PDB file of C-alpha atoms in Angstrom:
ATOM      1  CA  UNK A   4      90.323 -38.057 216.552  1.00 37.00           C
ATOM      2  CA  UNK A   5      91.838 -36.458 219.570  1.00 42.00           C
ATOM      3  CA  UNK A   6      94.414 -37.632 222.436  1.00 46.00           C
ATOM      4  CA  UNK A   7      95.393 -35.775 225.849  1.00 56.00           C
ATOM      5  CA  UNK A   8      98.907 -35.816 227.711  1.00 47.00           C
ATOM      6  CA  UNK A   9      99.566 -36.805 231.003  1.00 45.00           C
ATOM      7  CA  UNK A  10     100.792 -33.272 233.229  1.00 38.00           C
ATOM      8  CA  UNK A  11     104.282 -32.957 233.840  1.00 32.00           C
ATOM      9  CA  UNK A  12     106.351 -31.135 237.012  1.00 28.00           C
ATOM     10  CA  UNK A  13     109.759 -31.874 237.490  1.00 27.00           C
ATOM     11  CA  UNK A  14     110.245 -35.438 236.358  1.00 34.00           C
ATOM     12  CA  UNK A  15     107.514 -37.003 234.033  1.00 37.00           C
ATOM     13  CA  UNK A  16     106.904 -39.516 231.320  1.00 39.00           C
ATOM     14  CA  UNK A  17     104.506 -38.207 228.925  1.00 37.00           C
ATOM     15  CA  UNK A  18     101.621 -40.177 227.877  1.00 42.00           C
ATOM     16  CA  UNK A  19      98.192 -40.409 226.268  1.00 43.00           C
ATOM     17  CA  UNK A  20      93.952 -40.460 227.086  1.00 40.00           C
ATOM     18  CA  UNK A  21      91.387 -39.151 224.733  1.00 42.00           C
ATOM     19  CA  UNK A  22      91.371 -36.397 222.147  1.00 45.00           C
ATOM     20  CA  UNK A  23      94.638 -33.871 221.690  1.00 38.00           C
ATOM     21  CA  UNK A  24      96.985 -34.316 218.632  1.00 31.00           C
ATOM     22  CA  UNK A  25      99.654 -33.465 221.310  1.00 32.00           C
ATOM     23  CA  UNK A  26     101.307 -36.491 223.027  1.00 32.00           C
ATOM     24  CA  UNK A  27     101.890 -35.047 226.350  1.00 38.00           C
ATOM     25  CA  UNK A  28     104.740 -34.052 228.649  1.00 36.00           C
ATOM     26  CA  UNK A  29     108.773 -34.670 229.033  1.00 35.00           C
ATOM     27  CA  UNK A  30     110.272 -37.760 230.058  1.00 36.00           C
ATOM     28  CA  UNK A  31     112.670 -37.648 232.862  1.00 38.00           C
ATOM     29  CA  UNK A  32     115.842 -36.354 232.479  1.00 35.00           C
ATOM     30  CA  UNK A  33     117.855 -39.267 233.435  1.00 34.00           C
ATOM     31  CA  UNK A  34     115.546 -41.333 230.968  1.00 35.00           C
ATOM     32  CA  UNK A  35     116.180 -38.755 228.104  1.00 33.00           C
ATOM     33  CA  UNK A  36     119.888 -39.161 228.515  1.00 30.00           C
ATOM     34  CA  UNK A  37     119.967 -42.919 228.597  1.00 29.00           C
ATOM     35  CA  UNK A  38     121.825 -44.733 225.204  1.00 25.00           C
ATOM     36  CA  UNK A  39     119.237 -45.023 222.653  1.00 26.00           C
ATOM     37  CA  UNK A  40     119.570 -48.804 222.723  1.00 25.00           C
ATOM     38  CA  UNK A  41     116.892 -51.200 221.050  1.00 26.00           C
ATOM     39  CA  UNK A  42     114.069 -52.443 223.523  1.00 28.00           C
ATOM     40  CA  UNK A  43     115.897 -55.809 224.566  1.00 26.00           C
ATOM     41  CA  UNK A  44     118.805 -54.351 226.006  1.00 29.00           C
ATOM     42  CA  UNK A  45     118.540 -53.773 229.825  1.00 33.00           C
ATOM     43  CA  UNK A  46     118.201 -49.747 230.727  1.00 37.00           C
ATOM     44  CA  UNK A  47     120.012 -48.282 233.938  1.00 42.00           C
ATOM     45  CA  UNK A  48     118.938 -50.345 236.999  1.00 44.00           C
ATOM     46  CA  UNK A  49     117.286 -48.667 239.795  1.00 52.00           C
ATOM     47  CA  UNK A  50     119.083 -47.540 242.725  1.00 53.00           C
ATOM     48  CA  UNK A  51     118.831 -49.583 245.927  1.00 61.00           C
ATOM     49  CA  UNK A  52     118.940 -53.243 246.485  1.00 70.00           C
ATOM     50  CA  UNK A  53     116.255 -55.195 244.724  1.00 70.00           C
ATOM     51  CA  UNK A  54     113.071 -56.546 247.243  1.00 74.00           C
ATOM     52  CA  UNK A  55     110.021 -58.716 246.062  1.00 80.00           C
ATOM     53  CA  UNK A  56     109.939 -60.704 242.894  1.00 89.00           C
ATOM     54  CA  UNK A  57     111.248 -59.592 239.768  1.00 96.00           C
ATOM     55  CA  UNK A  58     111.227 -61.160 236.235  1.00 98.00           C
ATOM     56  CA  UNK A  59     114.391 -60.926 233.329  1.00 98.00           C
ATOM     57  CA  UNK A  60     113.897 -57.823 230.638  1.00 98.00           C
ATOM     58  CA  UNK A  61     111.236 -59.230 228.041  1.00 98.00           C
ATOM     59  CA  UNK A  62     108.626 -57.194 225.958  1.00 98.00           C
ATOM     60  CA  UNK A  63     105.189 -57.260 226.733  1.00 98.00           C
ATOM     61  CA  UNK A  64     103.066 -58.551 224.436  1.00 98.00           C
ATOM     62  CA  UNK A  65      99.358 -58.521 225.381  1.00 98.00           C
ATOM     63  CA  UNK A  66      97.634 -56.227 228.395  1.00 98.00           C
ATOM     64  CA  UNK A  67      94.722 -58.620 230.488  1.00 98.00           C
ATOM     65  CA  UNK A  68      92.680 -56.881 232.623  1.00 98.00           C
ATOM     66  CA  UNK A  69      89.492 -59.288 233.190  1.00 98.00           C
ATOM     67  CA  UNK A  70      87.653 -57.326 235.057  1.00 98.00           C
ATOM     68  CA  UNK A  71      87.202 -54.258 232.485  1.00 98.00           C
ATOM     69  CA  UNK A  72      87.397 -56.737 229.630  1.00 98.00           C
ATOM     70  CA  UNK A  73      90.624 -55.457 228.487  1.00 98.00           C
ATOM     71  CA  UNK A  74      93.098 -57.967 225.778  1.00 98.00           C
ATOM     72  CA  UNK A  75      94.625 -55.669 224.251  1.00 98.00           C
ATOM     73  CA  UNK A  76      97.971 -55.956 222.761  1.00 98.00           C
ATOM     74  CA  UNK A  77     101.037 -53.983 223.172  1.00 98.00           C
ATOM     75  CA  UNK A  78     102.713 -51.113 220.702  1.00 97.00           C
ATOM     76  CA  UNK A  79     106.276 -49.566 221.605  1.00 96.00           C
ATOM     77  CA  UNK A  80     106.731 -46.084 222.586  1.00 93.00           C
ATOM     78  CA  UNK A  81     109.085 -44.076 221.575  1.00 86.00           C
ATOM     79  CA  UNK A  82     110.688 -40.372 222.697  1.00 78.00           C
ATOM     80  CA  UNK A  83     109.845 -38.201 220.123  1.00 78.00           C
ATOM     81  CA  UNK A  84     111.854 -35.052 219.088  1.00 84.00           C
ATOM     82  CA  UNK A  85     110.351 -32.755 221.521  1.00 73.00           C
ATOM     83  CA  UNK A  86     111.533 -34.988 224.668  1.00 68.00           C
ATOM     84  CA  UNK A  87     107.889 -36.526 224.703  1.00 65.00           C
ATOM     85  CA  UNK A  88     106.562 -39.902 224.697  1.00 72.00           C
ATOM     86  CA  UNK A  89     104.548 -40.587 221.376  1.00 80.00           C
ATOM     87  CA  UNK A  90     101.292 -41.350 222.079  1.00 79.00           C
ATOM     88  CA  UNK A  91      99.680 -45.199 220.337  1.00 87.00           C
ATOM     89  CA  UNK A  92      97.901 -44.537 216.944  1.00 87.00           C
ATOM     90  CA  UNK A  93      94.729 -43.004 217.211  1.00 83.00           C
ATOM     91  CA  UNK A  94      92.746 -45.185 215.094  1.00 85.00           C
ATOM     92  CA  UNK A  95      93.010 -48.183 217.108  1.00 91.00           C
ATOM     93  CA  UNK A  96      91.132 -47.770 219.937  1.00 94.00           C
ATOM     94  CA  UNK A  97      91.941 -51.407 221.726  1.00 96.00           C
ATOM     95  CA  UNK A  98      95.669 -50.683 221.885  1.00 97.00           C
ATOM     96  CA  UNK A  99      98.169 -49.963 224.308  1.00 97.00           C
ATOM     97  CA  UNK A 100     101.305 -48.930 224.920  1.00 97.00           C
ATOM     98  CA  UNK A 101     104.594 -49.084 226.949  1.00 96.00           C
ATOM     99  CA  UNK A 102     107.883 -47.050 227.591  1.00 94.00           C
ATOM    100  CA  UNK A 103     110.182 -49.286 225.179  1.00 95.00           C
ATOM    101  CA  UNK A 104     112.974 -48.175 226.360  1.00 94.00           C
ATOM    102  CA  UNK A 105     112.208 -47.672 229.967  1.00 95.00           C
ATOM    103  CA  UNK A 106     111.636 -51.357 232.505  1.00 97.00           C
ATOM    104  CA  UNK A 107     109.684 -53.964 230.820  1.00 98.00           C
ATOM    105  CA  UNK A 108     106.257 -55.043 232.820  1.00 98.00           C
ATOM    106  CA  UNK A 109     107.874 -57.807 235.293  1.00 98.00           C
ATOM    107  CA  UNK A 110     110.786 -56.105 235.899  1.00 97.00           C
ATOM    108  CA  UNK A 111     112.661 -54.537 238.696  1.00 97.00           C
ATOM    109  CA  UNK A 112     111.793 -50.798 238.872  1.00 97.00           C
ATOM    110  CA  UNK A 113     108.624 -48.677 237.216  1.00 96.00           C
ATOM    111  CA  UNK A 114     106.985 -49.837 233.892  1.00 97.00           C
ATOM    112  CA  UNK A 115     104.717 -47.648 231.870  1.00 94.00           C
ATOM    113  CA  UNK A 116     101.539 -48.542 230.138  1.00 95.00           C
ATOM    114  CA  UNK A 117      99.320 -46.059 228.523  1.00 92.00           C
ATOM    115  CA  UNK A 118      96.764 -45.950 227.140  1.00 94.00           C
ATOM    116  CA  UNK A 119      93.264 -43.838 225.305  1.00 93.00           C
ATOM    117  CA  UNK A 120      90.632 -43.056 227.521  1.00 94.00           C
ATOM    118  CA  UNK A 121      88.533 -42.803 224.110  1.00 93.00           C
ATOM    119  CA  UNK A 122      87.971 -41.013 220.377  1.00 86.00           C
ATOM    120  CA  UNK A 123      86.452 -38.233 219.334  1.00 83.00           C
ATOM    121  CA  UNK A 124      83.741 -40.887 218.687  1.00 87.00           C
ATOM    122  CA  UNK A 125      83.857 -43.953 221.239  1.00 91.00           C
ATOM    123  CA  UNK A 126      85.154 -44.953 224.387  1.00 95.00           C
ATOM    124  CA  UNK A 127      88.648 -46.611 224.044  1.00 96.00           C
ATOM    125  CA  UNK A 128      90.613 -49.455 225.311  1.00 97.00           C
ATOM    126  CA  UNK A 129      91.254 -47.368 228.797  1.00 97.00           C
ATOM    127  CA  UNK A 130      87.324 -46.386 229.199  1.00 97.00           C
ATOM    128  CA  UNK A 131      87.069 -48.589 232.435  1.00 98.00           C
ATOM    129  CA  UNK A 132      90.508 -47.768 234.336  1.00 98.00           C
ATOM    130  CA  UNK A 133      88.940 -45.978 236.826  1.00 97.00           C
ATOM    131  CA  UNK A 134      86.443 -49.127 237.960  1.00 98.00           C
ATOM    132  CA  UNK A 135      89.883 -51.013 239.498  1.00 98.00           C
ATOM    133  CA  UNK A 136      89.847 -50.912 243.044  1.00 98.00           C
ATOM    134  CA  UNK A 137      92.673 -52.149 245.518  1.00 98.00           C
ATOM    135  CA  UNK A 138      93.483 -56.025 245.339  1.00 98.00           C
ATOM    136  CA  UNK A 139      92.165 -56.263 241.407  1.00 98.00           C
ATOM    137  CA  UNK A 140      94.799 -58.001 239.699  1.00 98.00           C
ATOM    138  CA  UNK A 141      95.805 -57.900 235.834  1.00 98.00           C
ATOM    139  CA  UNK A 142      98.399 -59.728 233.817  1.00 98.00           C
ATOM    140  CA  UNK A 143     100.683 -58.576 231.098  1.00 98.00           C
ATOM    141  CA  UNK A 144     101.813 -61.797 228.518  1.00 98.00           C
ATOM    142  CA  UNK A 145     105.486 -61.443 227.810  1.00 98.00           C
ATOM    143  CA  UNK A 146     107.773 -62.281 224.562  1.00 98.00           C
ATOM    144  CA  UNK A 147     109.402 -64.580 226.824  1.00 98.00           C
ATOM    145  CA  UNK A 148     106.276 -66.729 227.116  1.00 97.00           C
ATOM    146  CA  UNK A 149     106.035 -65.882 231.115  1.00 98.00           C
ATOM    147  CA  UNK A 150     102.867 -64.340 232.497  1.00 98.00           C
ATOM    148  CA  UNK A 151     103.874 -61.370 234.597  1.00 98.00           C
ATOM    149  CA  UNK A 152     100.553 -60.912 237.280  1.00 98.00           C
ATOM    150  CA  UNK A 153     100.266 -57.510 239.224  1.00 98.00           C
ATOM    151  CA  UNK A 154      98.094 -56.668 242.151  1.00 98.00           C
ATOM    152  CA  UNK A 155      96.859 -53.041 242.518  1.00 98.00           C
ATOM    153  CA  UNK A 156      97.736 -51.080 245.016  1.00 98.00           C
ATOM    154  CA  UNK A 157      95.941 -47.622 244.446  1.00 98.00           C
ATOM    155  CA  UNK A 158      94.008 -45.712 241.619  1.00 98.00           C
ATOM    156  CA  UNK A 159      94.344 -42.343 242.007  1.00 98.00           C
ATOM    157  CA  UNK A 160      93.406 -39.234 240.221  1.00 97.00           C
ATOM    158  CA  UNK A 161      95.628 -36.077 239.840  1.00 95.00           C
ATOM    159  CA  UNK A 162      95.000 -32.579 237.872  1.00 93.00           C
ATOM    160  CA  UNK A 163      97.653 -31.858 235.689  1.00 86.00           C
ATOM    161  CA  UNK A 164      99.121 -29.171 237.009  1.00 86.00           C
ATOM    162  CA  UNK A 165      99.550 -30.669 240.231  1.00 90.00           C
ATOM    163  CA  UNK A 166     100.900 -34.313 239.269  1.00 89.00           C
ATOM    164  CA  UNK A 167     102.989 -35.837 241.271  1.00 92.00           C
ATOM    165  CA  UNK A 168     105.598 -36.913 238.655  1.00 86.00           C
ATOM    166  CA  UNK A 169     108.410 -38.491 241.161  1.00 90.00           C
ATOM    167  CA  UNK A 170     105.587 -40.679 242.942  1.00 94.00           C
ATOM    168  CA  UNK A 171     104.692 -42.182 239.426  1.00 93.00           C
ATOM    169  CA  UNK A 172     107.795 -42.411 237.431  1.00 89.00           C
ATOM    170  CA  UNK A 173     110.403 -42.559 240.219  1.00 91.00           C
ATOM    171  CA  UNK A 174     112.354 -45.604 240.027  1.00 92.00           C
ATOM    172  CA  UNK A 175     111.305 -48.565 242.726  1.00 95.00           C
ATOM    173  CA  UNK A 176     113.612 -51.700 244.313  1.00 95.00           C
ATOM    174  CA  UNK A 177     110.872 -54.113 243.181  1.00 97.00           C
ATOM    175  CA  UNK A 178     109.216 -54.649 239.974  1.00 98.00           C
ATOM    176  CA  UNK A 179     106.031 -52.008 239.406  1.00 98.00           C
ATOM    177  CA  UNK A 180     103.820 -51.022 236.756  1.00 98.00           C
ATOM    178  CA  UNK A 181     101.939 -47.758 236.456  1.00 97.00           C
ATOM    179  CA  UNK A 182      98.514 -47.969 234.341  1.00 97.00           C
ATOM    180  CA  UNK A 183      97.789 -44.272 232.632  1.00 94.00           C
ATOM    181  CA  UNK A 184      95.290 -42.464 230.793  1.00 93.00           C
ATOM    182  CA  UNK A 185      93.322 -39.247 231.155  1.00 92.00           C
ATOM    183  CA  UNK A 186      90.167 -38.095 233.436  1.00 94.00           C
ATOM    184  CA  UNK A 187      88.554 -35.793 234.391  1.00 94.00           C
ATOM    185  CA  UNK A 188      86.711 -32.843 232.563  1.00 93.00           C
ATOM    186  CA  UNK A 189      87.403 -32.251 228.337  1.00 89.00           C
ATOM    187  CA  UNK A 190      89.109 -28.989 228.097  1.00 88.00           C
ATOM    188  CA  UNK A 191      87.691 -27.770 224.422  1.00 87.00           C
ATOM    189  CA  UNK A 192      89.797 -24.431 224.182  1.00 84.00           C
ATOM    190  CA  UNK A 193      93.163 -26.997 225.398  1.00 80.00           C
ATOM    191  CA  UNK A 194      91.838 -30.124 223.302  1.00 80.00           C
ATOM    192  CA  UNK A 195      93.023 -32.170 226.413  1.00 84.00           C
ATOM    193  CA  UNK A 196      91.692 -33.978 229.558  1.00 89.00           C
ATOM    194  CA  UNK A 197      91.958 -31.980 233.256  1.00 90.00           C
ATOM    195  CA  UNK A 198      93.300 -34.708 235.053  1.00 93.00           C
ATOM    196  CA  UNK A 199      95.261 -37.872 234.685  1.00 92.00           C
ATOM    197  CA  UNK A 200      93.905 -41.340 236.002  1.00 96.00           C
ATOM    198  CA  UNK A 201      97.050 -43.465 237.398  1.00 96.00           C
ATOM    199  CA  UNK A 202      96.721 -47.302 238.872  1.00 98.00           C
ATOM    200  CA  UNK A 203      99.484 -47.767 240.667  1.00 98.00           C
ATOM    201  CA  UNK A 204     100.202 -51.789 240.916  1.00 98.00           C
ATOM    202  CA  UNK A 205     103.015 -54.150 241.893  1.00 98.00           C
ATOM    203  CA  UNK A 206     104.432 -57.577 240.827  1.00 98.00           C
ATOM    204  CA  UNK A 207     102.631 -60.610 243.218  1.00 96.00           C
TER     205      UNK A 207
END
């Protein structure tokens, strides 16, 4: 059972798809440097004044996406050793997960949620990304019992070695989520996707 990494230029999280054993590329600089506090504690706010709505920090809990029959719930991701993000476990294929100590989904600035495209041997929880279309809306249930809905704005596809890293994980005034997970062609001889998927989507 395989995995792929999202591409990386000058500022990137790293993330997850189908079939590598690798979890992917760097996480920001700034991120990497932030205090390695536990996932309820509020990280560096984004620069700017705040616009749009905006929910208090809270962990997700459960992923809803209706219209590619995702419930899925939630698993914390962590930096690993090598400056990446680890990727969710590979033998659950209807999981996904977030930047734990990045913004929580609901609040002000640029959550991440990953997850597999598929396995080695089925299609995972990420399979249908690529059917959202502009206006398609998904929620994300929260510890704090609120129900944080987001409307999409864009899905886009970019080749790894020309991702635009700032555009997806650049900080934002309002509250922002970025749905990831690979596309494109399997590269055998890399064990990774070509390209990463990205829905870009925003608090309504």
């Amino acid at each position: 059972m395989v995995l792929c990494a999202v591409a990386l230029l000058v500022v990137a999280v790293s993330l997850i798809g189908g079939r590598d054993t690798s979890t992917g590329a760097s996480l920001p600089a700034q991120a990497q440097q932030a205090p390695q506090a536990p996932h309820t504690a509020a990280p560096p706010s984004p620069s700017g004044p705040a616009t749009g709505k905006q929910l208090p920090r809270s962990r997700p809990v459960r992923l809803l996406i209706p219209k590619i029959y995702v419930d899925a719930p939630f698993t914390d991701l962590a930096i690993g050793p090598t400056g990446q993000l680890e990727a969710p476990p590979a033998d659950d294929i209807n999981l996904v997960g977030w930047h734990a100590k990045g913004v929580s989904p609901g609040e002000r600035g640029t959550a991440i949620i990953a997850g597999h495209v598929d396995t080695a041997t089925s299609p995972a929880v990420f399979a249908g990304l690529g059917e959202l279309k502009k206006g398609d809306t998904f929620r994300v249930l929260r510890a704090d019992r609120r129900e944080a809905t987001f409307v999409v704005d864009s899905v886009e596809t970019f080749a790894k070695d020309d991702f635009p890293s700032r555009r997806v994980y650049g900080d934002t005034p309002d509250a922002q989520v970025r749905l990831i997970t690979c596309a494109g062609d399997y590269d055998r001889a890399a064990r990774d996707y070509t390209d990463n998927l990205v829905v870009f989507a925003h608090l309504t």
